[in-house]
Amino acid sequence: MTNRYELERAHAHCTHNRAELEKSRRCGCFHCESVFTASAVLHWIDKSEPSEKWTALCPSCGIDAVLGDAAGFGMSPVFLREMRDRWFGSGRA
C-alpha cells in the first residue's frame, strides 16, 4: 500500500506535465486506470502556458489525471487504484 505522502507527491505530477510525459515510456490515468504510451495523449489543457507546461488529458476518459513513469511512480494497477481512491473516491465510474 502506498502511503498518503507518496500519493500526494504523485498527484503533483498530473498537471503541467507535458515535458515529463515526453520523457516517459508508459503513462497511466488514475481516473479510468488505463495505461498507454505518451504518444497516445493527443489533447492538452493549460495552453496559455508554454507548451512544456501543458496538462495532458487521458486518451481514454478525457480527465486530467495522467501520470508518466518518468515521474518515478510505477503504473501498476494497484498504484493507479490507490490514486483513484484517494483523489476520486473508491466508487467506480
mmCIF file of C-alpha atoms in Angstrom:
data_model
loop_
_atom_site.group_PDB
_atom_site.id
_atom_site.type_symbol
_atom_site.label_atom_id
_atom_site.label_comp_id
_atom_site.label_asym_id
_atom_site.label_seq_id
_atom_site.Cartn_x
_atom_site.Cartn_y
_atom_site.Cartn_z
ATOM 1 C CA MET A 1 0.000 0.000 0.000
ATOM 2 C CA THR A 2 1.321 3.411 -0.984
ATOM 3 C CA ASN A 3 1.454 5.916 1.845
ATOM 4 C CA ARG A 4 -0.534 9.143 1.695
ATOM 5 C CA TYR A 5 2.583 11.295 1.283
ATOM 6 C CA GLU A 6 3.598 9.376 -1.861
ATOM 7 C CA LEU A 7 0.078 9.657 -3.284
ATOM 8 C CA GLU A 8 0.122 13.415 -2.735
ATOM 9 C CA ARG A 9 3.612 13.680 -4.209
ATOM 10 C CA ALA A 10 2.445 11.741 -7.280
ATOM 11 C CA HIS A 11 -0.615 13.972 -7.644
ATOM 12 C CA ALA A 12 1.659 16.986 -8.159
ATOM 13 C CA HIS A 13 2.785 15.360 -11.433
ATOM 14 C CA CYS A 14 -0.657 15.296 -13.084
ATOM 15 C CA THR A 15 -0.611 18.982 -14.054
ATOM 16 C CA HIS A 16 1.733 20.968 -16.257
ATOM 17 C CA ASN A 17 3.256 17.627 -17.246
ATOM 18 C CA ARG A 18 3.913 17.647 -20.991
ATOM 19 C CA ALA A 19 7.721 17.815 -20.687
ATOM 20 C CA GLU A 20 7.692 14.956 -18.178
ATOM 21 C CA LEU A 21 5.365 12.832 -20.313
ATOM 22 C CA GLU A 22 7.646 13.295 -23.302
ATOM 23 C CA LYS A 23 10.368 11.578 -21.234
ATOM 24 C CA SER A 24 8.042 8.742 -20.188
ATOM 25 C CA ARG A 25 7.671 5.336 -21.775
ATOM 26 C CA ARG A 26 4.403 4.488 -20.061
ATOM 27 C CA CYS A 27 1.642 6.701 -18.768
ATOM 28 C CA GLY A 28 -1.382 5.927 -16.664
ATOM 29 C CA CYS A 29 -4.641 7.615 -15.810
ATOM 30 C CA PHE A 30 -5.709 7.373 -12.209
ATOM 31 C CA HIS A 31 -9.305 8.191 -13.090
ATOM 32 C CA CYS A 32 -10.056 5.351 -15.523
ATOM 33 C CA GLU A 33 -6.923 3.346 -14.581
ATOM 34 C CA SER A 34 -5.821 2.816 -18.182
ATOM 35 C CA VAL A 35 -2.151 2.564 -19.173
ATOM 36 C CA PHE A 36 -0.870 3.867 -22.509
ATOM 37 C CA THR A 37 2.149 5.329 -24.279
ATOM 38 C CA ALA A 38 2.856 9.038 -24.044
ATOM 39 C CA SER A 39 2.280 9.362 -27.792
ATOM 40 C CA ALA A 40 -1.352 8.322 -27.223
ATOM 41 C CA VAL A 41 -2.007 11.666 -25.487
ATOM 42 C CA LEU A 42 -3.487 13.955 -28.126
ATOM 43 C CA HIS A 43 -5.350 16.539 -26.074
ATOM 44 C CA TRP A 44 -3.961 19.089 -23.658
ATOM 45 C CA ILE A 45 -5.230 21.913 -21.454
ATOM 46 C CA ASP A 46 -3.439 24.941 -19.974
ATOM 47 C CA LYS A 47 -2.470 26.030 -23.477
ATOM 48 C CA SER A 48 -1.939 29.606 -22.297
ATOM 49 C CA GLU A 49 1.243 28.250 -20.675
ATOM 50 C CA PRO A 50 4.442 27.395 -22.597
ATOM 51 C CA SER A 51 3.912 24.044 -24.339
ATOM 52 C CA GLU A 52 6.168 22.117 -21.931
ATOM 53 C CA LYS A 53 3.718 23.065 -19.134
ATOM 54 C CA TRP A 54 0.551 21.869 -20.855
ATOM 55 C CA THR A 55 -1.516 19.350 -18.893
ATOM 56 C CA ALA A 56 -2.394 16.020 -20.512
ATOM 57 C CA LEU A 57 -5.914 14.714 -20.892
ATOM 58 C CA CYS A 58 -6.331 10.947 -20.808
ATOM 59 C CA PRO A 59 -6.921 9.465 -24.282
ATOM 60 C CA SER A 60 -9.455 7.038 -22.784
ATOM 61 C CA CYS A 61 -11.589 9.185 -20.477
ATOM 62 C CA GLY A 62 -10.553 12.798 -21.140
ATOM 63 C CA ILE A 63 -9.742 13.588 -17.497
ATOM 64 C CA ASP A 64 -6.561 15.430 -16.457
ATOM 65 C CA ALA A 65 -5.373 12.592 -14.217
ATOM 66 C CA VAL A 66 -2.390 11.413 -16.285
ATOM 67 C CA LEU A 67 0.983 10.478 -14.826
ATOM 68 C CA GLY A 68 4.112 9.418 -16.682
ATOM 69 C CA ASP A 69 6.615 6.867 -15.421
ATOM 70 C CA ALA A 70 9.396 9.481 -15.711
ATOM 71 C CA ALA A 71 7.947 10.937 -12.502
ATOM 72 C CA GLY A 72 9.271 7.875 -10.693
ATOM 73 C CA PHE A 73 5.975 6.146 -9.980
ATOM 74 C CA GLY A 74 5.027 2.811 -11.479
ATOM 75 C CA MET A 75 1.875 2.458 -13.498
ATOM 76 C CA SER A 76 0.770 -0.693 -11.704
ATOM 77 C CA PRO A 77 -2.953 -1.397 -11.357
ATOM 78 C CA VAL A 78 -2.589 -1.206 -7.566
ATOM 79 C CA PHE A 79 -0.939 2.222 -7.666
ATOM 80 C CA LEU A 80 -3.492 3.636 -10.123
ATOM 81 C CA ARG A 81 -6.340 2.266 -7.966
ATOM 82 C CA GLU A 82 -4.865 3.821 -4.828
ATOM 83 C CA MET A 83 -4.566 7.156 -6.631
ATOM 84 C CA ARG A 84 -8.158 6.880 -7.864
ATOM 85 C CA ASP A 85 -9.422 6.056 -4.394
ATOM 86 C CA ARG A 86 -7.502 8.993 -2.879
ATOM 87 C CA TRP A 87 -8.496 11.631 -5.438
ATOM 88 C CA PHE A 88 -11.832 10.447 -6.822
ATOM 89 C CA GLY A 89 -13.192 8.152 -4.101
ATOM 90 C CA SER A 90 -13.433 4.390 -4.145
ATOM 91 C CA GLY A 91 -16.576 4.146 -6.281
ATOM 92 C CA ARG A 92 -16.209 3.006 -9.874
ATOM 93 C CA ALA A 93 -17.498 5.103 -12.753
#
